[in-house]
């Protein structure tokens, strides 16, 4: 088995390792996304409009589900598969930027995904706005050699064009009939006036793109943007959290109903319930939360996996006499969200001894320090070696070095200043009042987009192996280096008993 980032710096992808073969899979004219581009931000404006003038996704989602029901989709939205009692599937979150980070995941995914029955894309299938024109190079091309069906739940970016392309690709749905525009000067009028909508010519080449994944064993049609899958001894439930990370009342009622099934369950959601050391239970319109449903012992949830945040995190939360694994898995291809900004974890009984993340905080800080050094042309000041970054993070959080065989690098005043400027986490008892705003500015405004086109990328995906006795969940790394393509390293692993 190849070394992981928890064992060596080389396992994390640092050094002069041979670059992987992923670039051969890419189209020659790939358009890279930059979230610092005002045109990109303007195209993705619907999330802001929804928070200002009201979120229309509940109403639009209800129209989509009604259309699918009229077309013969099962009323309970359950996909009933014929998988045996022992089978495996993949989970890949936040995939579709279309550049080097996304394609670097593919070789390792195909390797580790051998023998899996299907895959699930968890949130943000297509960036920046879920356009049908982007599906060729951001979905069909990268996964053309994965010889099994792919299901998906949408993220907020897939909703930026009212989910039209997502429904067309994954549900075989024709466009919705247009709604009448609201009258001027009403509350909904600014929303309608400014709302981003797809181009009239969008998706003209979608049928041609489908040929890249046209084999019979690759085909699947799901009943809508949210669904349940009965596979072997478990039920998977995928929910659609729309633009703002909430559930409408209709979907909430469905979730309560499908959760009553006696099988053990795994939730897959676009908005993680535990992330960055915080609890986000996901409110349901009309009352209650998604996490209330997950925690109910009668529902037998064993894990809740969410996308949206572009890294890997795991929180084993004790609920009564059982442990639920709350997982963030959004490292499938979009820009990397920092892990070094996560403060020392102490939530719901989960401490640093239990918490896992990828990339490691030190690797995340080293990655961002090099990025800022290039951007600001201050490489000598900003750039930290991976050893320096690991040492300063360990000191700030009061935790041991993660790579046990390494001796600590000297922590200097410069490394402390850089760590503070880049929002590195602290222990709660030592947290500065300024830390949270600095962290939010850093992670929201200055995220790198696809500003790095060379390894290590610190991408990840999950393989889940199911048996009547247990669920084995493994997080695999994809750095972009050849060694990790040939034998993807396991960064984290947990086995959940079903007995």
Coordinates of C-alpha atoms in Angstrom, one line a residue:
X1 CA 0.0 0.0 0.0
X2 CA 1.3 3.5 -0.9
X3 CA 2.2 5.9 1.9
X4 CA -0.3 8.5 3.0
X5 CA 0.2 12.1 4.1
X6 CA -0.1 10.9 7.7
X7 CA 3.1 8.9 7.1
X8 CA 5.5 11.0 4.9
X9 CA 5.7 14.3 3.2
X10 CA 6.2 12.4 -0.1
X11 CA 2.9 10.6 0.6
X12 CA 1.2 14.0 0.7
X13 CA 2.6 14.8 -2.7
X14 CA 5.4 17.2 -1.8
X15 CA 8.8 17.0 -3.4
X16 CA 9.8 16.3 -7.0
X17 CA 7.6 13.3 -7.7
X18 CA 6.7 12.4 -11.2
X19 CA 3.5 14.1 -12.4
X20 CA 0.5 11.9 -13.1
X21 CA -1.1 11.1 -16.5
X22 CA -4.3 12.9 -15.8
X23 CA -3.6 15.7 -18.3
X24 CA -4.0 13.2 -21.2
X25 CA -7.6 12.9 -20.2
X26 CA -8.3 16.7 -20.5
X27 CA -9.6 18.6 -23.5
X28 CA -7.0 20.8 -25.1
X29 CA -8.9 24.0 -24.6
X30 CA -10.2 23.7 -21.0
X31 CA -11.5 27.0 -19.6
X32 CA -10.2 27.5 -16.1
X33 CA -12.5 29.0 -13.5
X34 CA -11.4 31.9 -11.3
X35 CA -13.6 33.0 -8.5
X36 CA -11.8 36.4 -8.4
X37 CA -13.2 37.2 -11.9
X38 CA -16.1 39.6 -11.5
X39 CA -17.8 38.1 -14.6
X40 CA -17.8 34.7 -12.8
X41 CA -19.3 36.2 -9.6
X42 CA -22.0 38.0 -11.6
X43 CA -23.0 34.8 -13.4
X44 CA -23.3 33.1 -10.0
X45 CA -25.4 35.8 -8.4
X46 CA -28.6 33.8 -7.8
X47 CA -27.4 32.6 -4.4
X48 CA -27.1 36.3 -3.2
X49 CA -30.5 37.2 -4.8
X50 CA -32.1 34.3 -3.0
X51 CA -30.8 35.4 0.3
X52 CA -32.0 39.0 -0.3
X53 CA -35.3 38.6 -2.0
X54 CA -36.4 35.1 -1.1
X55 CA -35.4 31.6 -2.1
X56 CA -37.5 30.2 -5.0
X57 CA -35.9 26.7 -5.0
X58 CA -38.7 25.1 -2.9
X59 CA -41.3 26.1 -5.4
X60 CA -39.2 25.2 -8.4
X61 CA -38.2 21.9 -6.9
X62 CA -41.9 21.1 -6.3
X63 CA -42.6 21.8 -10.0
X64 CA -39.8 19.5 -11.1
X65 CA -41.0 16.7 -8.8
X66 CA -44.6 17.1 -10.0
X67 CA -43.4 16.9 -13.7
X68 CA -41.4 13.7 -12.9
X69 CA -44.3 12.1 -11.1
X70 CA -46.6 12.9 -14.1
X71 CA -44.0 11.2 -16.3
X72 CA -44.2 8.0 -14.3
X73 CA -41.4 8.4 -11.7
X74 CA -42.0 6.4 -8.5
X75 CA -44.1 8.3 -6.0
X76 CA -41.8 7.4 -3.2
X77 CA -38.7 8.4 -5.2
X78 CA -36.9 5.1 -4.3
X79 CA -34.5 3.5 -6.8
X80 CA -34.6 -0.2 -6.2
X81 CA -31.4 -1.9 -7.3
X82 CA -30.5 -5.6 -7.4
X83 CA -27.1 -5.4 -5.7
X84 CA -26.1 -8.4 -3.6
X85 CA -25.6 -8.2 0.2
X86 CA -22.0 -7.3 -0.4
X87 CA -21.3 -4.5 -2.8
X88 CA -19.3 -1.2 -3.0
X89 CA -19.9 2.3 -4.3
X90 CA -18.1 5.6 -4.6
X91 CA -18.9 9.1 -3.3
X92 CA -17.3 12.1 -5.0
X93 CA -18.2 15.6 -4.0
X94 CA -18.0 19.0 -5.7
X95 CA -16.5 17.8 -8.9
X96 CA -17.1 20.0 -11.9
X97 CA -14.6 22.8 -12.4
X98 CA -13.2 21.0 -15.4
X99 CA -9.5 21.8 -14.8
X100 CA -6.4 20.0 -13.5
X101 CA -7.7 19.4 -10.0
X102 CA -10.9 17.6 -11.3
X103 CA -9.1 15.4 -13.8
X104 CA -6.3 14.6 -11.3
X105 CA -8.9 12.6 -9.3
X106 CA -9.9 10.4 -12.2
X107 CA -7.0 7.9 -12.5
X108 CA -7.1 7.0 -8.8
X109 CA -10.8 7.0 -8.8
X110 CA -10.9 4.4 -11.6
X111 CA -8.3 2.4 -9.8
X112 CA -9.9 2.4 -6.4
X113 CA -13.3 2.2 -7.9
X114 CA -12.7 -1.2 -9.6
X115 CA -15.6 -3.5 -8.8
X116 CA -17.9 -0.8 -7.5
X117 CA -21.6 -1.0 -8.4
X118 CA -22.3 2.8 -8.8
X119 CA -21.1 6.2 -7.9
X120 CA -22.8 9.2 -6.3
X121 CA -21.8 12.8 -7.0
X122 CA -22.5 14.8 -3.8
X123 CA -23.1 18.5 -4.6
X124 CA -22.0 20.9 -7.3
X125 CA -21.8 18.6 -10.3
X126 CA -21.0 21.6 -12.6
X127 CA -19.4 24.9 -11.9
X128 CA -19.9 27.8 -12.2
X129 CA -23.7 27.8 -12.9
X130 CA -24.7 24.3 -13.8
X131 CA -24.9 25.0 -17.5
X132 CA -25.7 22.2 -19.9
X133 CA -22.9 23.3 -22.2
X134 CA -20.4 22.4 -19.4
X135 CA -21.5 18.8 -19.0
X136 CA -19.3 17.5 -21.8
X137 CA -16.0 18.4 -20.3
X138 CA -17.0 18.4 -16.6
X139 CA -19.0 15.2 -16.4
X140 CA -19.2 13.0 -19.5
X141 CA -15.5 13.2 -20.5
X142 CA -13.8 12.8 -17.1
X143 CA -16.0 9.8 -16.1
X144 CA -16.3 8.2 -19.5
X145 CA -14.3 5.1 -18.4
X146 CA -16.2 4.5 -15.1
X147 CA -18.3 1.5 -16.2
X148 CA -21.2 1.8 -13.8
X149 CA -24.1 4.2 -13.2
X150 CA -23.6 7.6 -11.6
X151 CA -26.3 9.2 -9.5
X152 CA -26.1 12.8 -8.2
X153 CA -27.6 15.3 -5.8
X154 CA -27.4 19.0 -6.8
X155 CA -25.4 21.7 -5.0
X156 CA -26.1 25.4 -5.0
X157 CA -24.1 25.9 -8.2
X158 CA -26.3 23.4 -10.0
X159 CA -29.3 25.5 -9.0
X160 CA -27.9 28.8 -10.5
X161 CA -29.9 28.0 -13.7
X162 CA -32.9 26.6 -11.9
X163 CA -31.6 23.0 -12.1
X164 CA -32.6 22.7 -15.8
X165 CA -29.4 21.0 -17.0
X166 CA -29.1 18.7 -14.0
X167 CA -32.7 17.5 -14.5
X168 CA -32.0 16.9 -18.2
X169 CA -28.9 14.9 -17.6
X170 CA -29.8 12.8 -14.5
X171 CA -33.6 12.6 -14.7
X172 CA -34.3 12.8 -18.5
X173 CA -36.6 15.8 -17.8
X174 CA -37.7 18.3 -20.5
X175 CA -37.6 22.0 -19.5
X176 CA -40.3 23.4 -17.2
X177 CA -43.0 25.6 -18.7
X178 CA -42.0 29.3 -18.0
X179 CA -43.7 31.0 -15.1
X180 CA -45.4 34.4 -15.5
X181 CA -43.2 37.4 -14.4
X182 CA -44.3 39.2 -11.2
X183 CA -45.7 42.7 -11.5
X184 CA -43.3 45.7 -11.2
X185 CA -42.5 47.0 -7.7
X186 CA -43.7 43.9 -5.9
X187 CA -41.2 42.1 -3.5
X188 CA -40.5 39.4 -6.1
X189 CA -39.9 41.8 -9.0
X190 CA -36.2 42.6 -8.3
X191 CA -35.6 38.9 -7.9
X192 CA -37.2 38.2 -11.3
X193 CA -35.5 41.1 -13.0
X194 CA -31.9 40.2 -12.0
X195 CA -32.2 36.4 -11.9
X196 CA -29.6 34.5 -14.0
X197 CA -31.1 32.2 -16.6
X198 CA -29.6 29.8 -19.2
X199 CA -28.9 31.0 -22.7
X200 CA -31.4 30.0 -25.3
X201 CA -28.8 27.9 -27.1
X202 CA -27.6 26.2 -24.0
X203 CA -27.2 22.4 -24.3
X204 CA -27.3 22.1 -28.1
X205 CA -24.4 19.6 -28.0
X206 CA -25.6 17.6 -25.0
X207 CA -26.7 14.6 -27.1
X208 CA -23.3 14.4 -28.6
X209 CA -21.6 14.6 -25.2
X210 CA -23.8 11.7 -23.9
X211 CA -22.0 9.4 -26.3
X212 CA -19.0 9.5 -24.0
X213 CA -21.0 7.5 -21.4
X214 CA -23.4 5.6 -23.6
X215 CA -22.7 1.9 -22.6
X216 CA -25.7 0.1 -21.2
X217 CA -24.0 -0.6 -17.8
X218 CA -23.4 3.2 -17.4
X219 CA -27.1 4.2 -17.6
X220 CA -29.3 5.3 -14.8
X221 CA -32.3 7.6 -14.5
X222 CA -33.2 9.0 -11.1
X223 CA -36.7 10.2 -10.1
X224 CA -35.7 13.7 -9.2
X225 CA -33.1 15.9 -7.4
X226 CA -33.7 14.0 -4.2
X227 CA -34.0 10.2 -4.0
X228 CA -33.4 7.0 -2.0
X229 CA -31.5 4.0 -3.3
X230 CA -32.2 0.5 -1.8
X231 CA -29.0 -1.4 -2.5
X232 CA -28.1 -4.7 -0.7
X233 CA -28.8 -4.4 3.0
X234 CA -28.7 -0.5 3.2
X235 CA -30.8 2.4 2.1
X236 CA -29.0 5.5 0.8
X237 CA -30.9 8.8 1.0
X238 CA -29.8 11.8 -1.1
X239 CA -31.3 15.2 -0.3
X240 CA -31.3 18.5 -2.2
X241 CA -30.4 21.5 0.0
X242 CA -30.9 24.0 -2.9
X243 CA -29.3 27.4 -2.9
X244 CA -29.2 28.2 0.8
X245 CA -28.7 24.8 2.5
X246 CA -32.3 24.2 3.6
X247 CA -35.1 21.8 2.9
X248 CA -38.6 22.8 1.8
X249 CA -41.6 21.3 3.7
X250 CA -42.5 18.8 0.9
X251 CA -39.0 17.3 0.8
X252 CA -38.8 17.3 4.6
X253 CA -42.0 15.2 4.8
X254 CA -40.6 12.8 2.2
X255 CA -37.4 12.5 4.2
X256 CA -39.3 11.6 7.4
X257 CA -41.3 9.0 5.5
X258 CA -38.4 7.2 3.7
X259 CA -36.3 7.3 7.0
X260 CA -38.9 5.0 8.6
X261 CA -37.7 2.1 6.5
X262 CA -36.0 -0.5 8.9
X263 CA -32.7 -0.8 6.9
X264 CA -29.5 0.9 8.1
X265 CA -29.1 4.2 6.3
X266 CA -26.5 6.6 4.9
X267 CA -27.5 10.2 4.2
X268 CA -25.8 12.1 1.3
X269 CA -26.4 15.8 1.4
X270 CA -25.2 18.9 -0.4
X271 CA -24.7 20.7 3.0
X272 CA -22.6 18.8 5.7
X273 CA -24.1 18.6 9.2
X274 CA -20.8 18.9 11.0
X275 CA -18.1 21.0 9.3
X276 CA -15.1 23.1 10.4
X277 CA -15.7 22.3 14.0
X278 CA -19.3 23.5 13.9
X279 CA -22.8 21.9 13.9
X280 CA -25.1 22.9 11.0
X281 CA -28.3 20.7 11.5
X282 CA -30.0 21.9 8.3
X283 CA -33.4 23.5 9.0
X284 CA -36.6 22.1 7.4
X285 CA -39.3 24.5 6.4
X286 CA -42.1 24.3 8.9
X287 CA -40.0 23.0 11.8
X288 CA -37.3 20.5 12.7
X289 CA -34.0 19.8 11.2
X290 CA -32.4 17.1 9.0
X291 CA -30.1 16.2 11.9
X292 CA -33.1 15.6 14.1
X293 CA -34.1 12.9 11.7
X294 CA -30.6 11.5 11.4
X295 CA -30.3 11.2 15.2
X296 CA -33.6 9.5 15.8
X297 CA -32.6 5.9 16.7
X298 CA -35.6 4.5 15.0
X299 CA -34.3 5.6 11.7
X300 CA -30.9 3.7 12.0
X301 CA -28.7 6.2 10.3
X302 CA -25.0 5.2 10.5
X303 CA -23.4 8.0 8.5
X304 CA -24.2 11.4 7.0
X305 CA -21.9 12.5 4.1
X306 CA -22.0 16.0 2.8
X307 CA -20.3 18.0 0.0
X308 CA -20.1 21.8 -0.5
X309 CA -16.8 22.2 1.5
X310 CA -13.9 21.2 -0.7
X311 CA -11.9 18.9 1.6
X312 CA -12.4 15.8 3.8
X313 CA -13.4 15.8 7.4
X314 CA -14.9 13.2 9.8
X315 CA -16.6 13.6 13.1
X316 CA -17.6 10.4 14.9
X317 CA -20.5 11.7 17.1
X318 CA -21.8 9.5 19.9
X319 CA -25.6 9.6 19.9
X320 CA -27.1 7.5 22.7
X321 CA -25.6 4.0 22.5
X322 CA -24.4 4.3 18.9
X323 CA -21.9 6.4 16.9
X324 CA -22.9 8.3 13.7
X325 CA -20.1 9.2 11.3
X326 CA -20.5 12.7 10.1
X327 CA -18.3 13.2 7.0
X328 CA -17.4 16.1 4.7
X329 CA -16.4 14.8 1.3
X330 CA -16.1 17.7 -1.2
X331 CA -12.6 17.2 -2.5
X332 CA -13.6 15.7 -5.9
X333 CA -12.3 18.4 -8.2
X334 CA -13.1 22.0 -7.2
X335 CA -10.6 24.4 -5.6
X336 CA -9.4 23.4 -2.1
X337 CA -11.0 24.8 1.0
X338 CA -8.4 25.2 3.7
X339 CA -8.3 22.8 6.7
X340 CA -5.7 24.8 8.6
X341 CA -8.4 27.4 9.5
X342 CA -10.3 24.7 11.4
X343 CA -9.8 25.5 15.2
X344 CA -9.0 22.8 17.7
X345 CA -12.0 20.4 17.5
X346 CA -14.2 20.0 20.6
X347 CA -17.8 19.5 19.7
X348 CA -20.5 17.0 20.5
X349 CA -18.0 14.9 22.4
X350 CA -15.6 14.8 19.4
X351 CA -12.1 16.0 20.2
X352 CA -8.9 16.2 18.2
X353 CA -8.1 12.6 19.1
X354 CA -11.2 11.5 17.2
X355 CA -11.3 14.1 14.4
X356 CA -9.8 13.5 10.9
X357 CA -9.2 15.7 8.0
X358 CA -7.5 15.8 4.6
X359 CA -5.4 17.6 3.7
X360 CA -3.7 17.7 7.1
X361 CA -3.7 21.2 8.5
X362 CA 0.0 21.7 8.1
X363 CA -0.2 20.7 4.4
X364 CA -3.0 23.1 3.9
X365 CA -1.1 26.0 5.5
X366 CA 2.0 25.2 3.3
X367 CA -0.2 25.0 0.2
X368 CA -1.8 28.4 0.9
X369 CA 1.5 30.1 2.0
X370 CA 3.0 29.2 -1.4
X371 CA -0.1 30.4 -3.2
X372 CA 0.0 33.8 -1.4
X373 CA 3.7 34.1 -1.9
X374 CA 3.2 33.8 -5.6
X375 CA 0.2 36.1 -5.8
X376 CA 1.7 38.9 -3.6
X377 CA 5.3 38.4 -5.0
X378 CA 6.5 37.9 -1.5
X379 CA 7.6 34.3 -1.8
X380 CA 10.6 34.6 0.6
X381 CA 8.3 35.9 3.4
X382 CA 5.1 34.0 2.9
X383 CA 6.2 30.5 1.7
X384 CA 6.5 28.0 4.5
X385 CA 7.9 24.5 4.1
X386 CA 5.6 21.7 4.9
X387 CA 7.6 21.0 8.1
X388 CA 7.4 24.7 9.2
X389 CA 3.7 24.8 8.6
X390 CA 3.1 21.6 10.5
X391 CA 5.1 22.8 13.4
X392 CA 3.3 26.1 13.8
X393 CA -0.1 24.6 13.4
X394 CA 0.7 22.0 16.1
X395 CA 1.9 24.7 18.4
X396 CA -1.2 26.9 17.8
X397 CA -3.6 24.1 18.4
X398 CA -1.7 22.3 21.1
X399 CA -1.6 19.0 19.3
X400 CA 1.2 16.6 18.5
X401 CA 2.8 16.5 15.0
X402 CA 0.7 14.3 12.7
X403 CA 3.6 12.7 10.8
X404 CA 5.1 10.9 13.8
X405 CA 8.5 10.2 12.3
X406 CA 9.3 13.8 11.7
X407 CA 11.2 16.1 14.1
X408 CA 9.7 19.5 14.6
X409 CA 10.9 22.4 12.6
X410 CA 11.8 25.6 14.4
X411 CA 8.9 28.0 14.8
X412 CA 10.1 31.5 14.1
X413 CA 8.4 34.9 14.4
X414 CA 7.9 34.8 10.6
X415 CA 6.1 31.5 10.6
X416 CA 3.8 32.7 13.4
X417 CA 3.0 35.9 11.5
X418 CA 2.3 34.0 8.2
X419 CA 0.1 31.5 10.1
X420 CA -1.9 34.3 11.7
X421 CA -2.3 36.2 8.4
X422 CA -3.6 33.0 6.7
X423 CA -6.1 32.4 9.5
X424 CA -4.6 29.3 11.0
X425 CA -6.8 27.8 13.8
X426 CA -6.2 28.2 17.5
X427 CA -7.3 26.5 20.7
X428 CA -10.7 27.9 21.9
X429 CA -9.1 29.2 25.1
X430 CA -6.6 31.2 23.1
X431 CA -8.7 32.3 20.2
X432 CA -8.3 36.0 19.3
X433 CA -11.5 38.0 18.8
X434 CA -10.1 38.8 15.3
X435 CA -9.5 35.2 14.3
X436 CA -13.0 34.4 13.0
X437 CA -13.3 37.4 10.6
X438 CA -9.8 36.8 9.3
X439 CA -10.6 33.2 8.7
X440 CA -13.8 34.1 6.9
X441 CA -12.1 36.7 4.7
X442 CA -9.3 34.3 3.9
X443 CA -11.5 31.3 3.0
X444 CA -14.3 33.2 1.3
X445 CA -12.6 36.0 -0.6
X446 CA -9.1 34.7 -1.3
X447 CA -9.8 31.0 -2.0
X448 CA -7.5 30.1 -4.9
X449 CA -10.0 28.8 -7.4
X450 CA -8.1 26.7 -9.9
X451 CA -5.2 29.0 -9.4
X452 CA -2.8 26.1 -9.0
X453 CA -2.3 23.8 -12.0
X454 CA 0.5 21.6 -10.6
X455 CA 0.5 19.0 -7.8
X456 CA -0.1 18.5 -5.0
X457 CA -3.8 19.2 -5.4
X458 CA -5.0 17.5 -2.2
X459 CA -8.2 16.0 -3.8
X460 CA -10.1 13.1 -2.3
X461 CA -13.0 10.7 -2.8
X462 CA -14.7 7.9 -0.9
X463 CA -15.1 4.2 -1.4
X464 CA -17.8 2.6 0.7
X465 CA -17.9 -1.2 1.0
X466 CA -21.2 -2.7 2.4
X467 CA -21.9 -6.1 3.9
X468 CA -24.7 -7.3 6.1
X469 CA -22.3 -6.9 9.1
X470 CA -20.7 -3.6 8.4
X471 CA -20.0 -0.5 6.3
X472 CA -16.3 0.2 5.6
X473 CA -15.6 3.8 4.6
X474 CA -12.3 4.8 3.1
X475 CA -11.1 8.2 2.0
X476 CA -8.6 8.0 -0.9
X477 CA -6.2 10.9 -1.8
X478 CA -5.5 12.2 -5.3
X479 CA -2.5 14.5 -5.4
X480 CA -1.9 14.7 -9.1
X481 CA 1.4 12.8 -8.8
X482 CA 2.0 9.5 -10.6
X483 CA 2.6 7.5 -7.5
X484 CA -0.8 8.3 -6.1
X485 CA -2.4 7.5 -9.4
X486 CA -0.9 4.0 -9.5
X487 CA -1.8 3.2 -5.9
X488 CA -4.1 5.8 -4.3
X489 CA -3.3 6.2 -0.6
X490 CA -5.9 5.7 2.0
X491 CA -6.0 8.9 4.2
X492 CA -8.7 7.7 6.6
X493 CA -10.7 4.6 7.2
X494 CA -13.5 3.6 9.5
X495 CA -15.6 0.5 9.8
X496 CA -19.2 0.9 11.1
X497 CA -21.0 -2.1 12.5
X498 CA -24.5 -2.9 11.3
X499 CA -25.0 -5.7 13.8

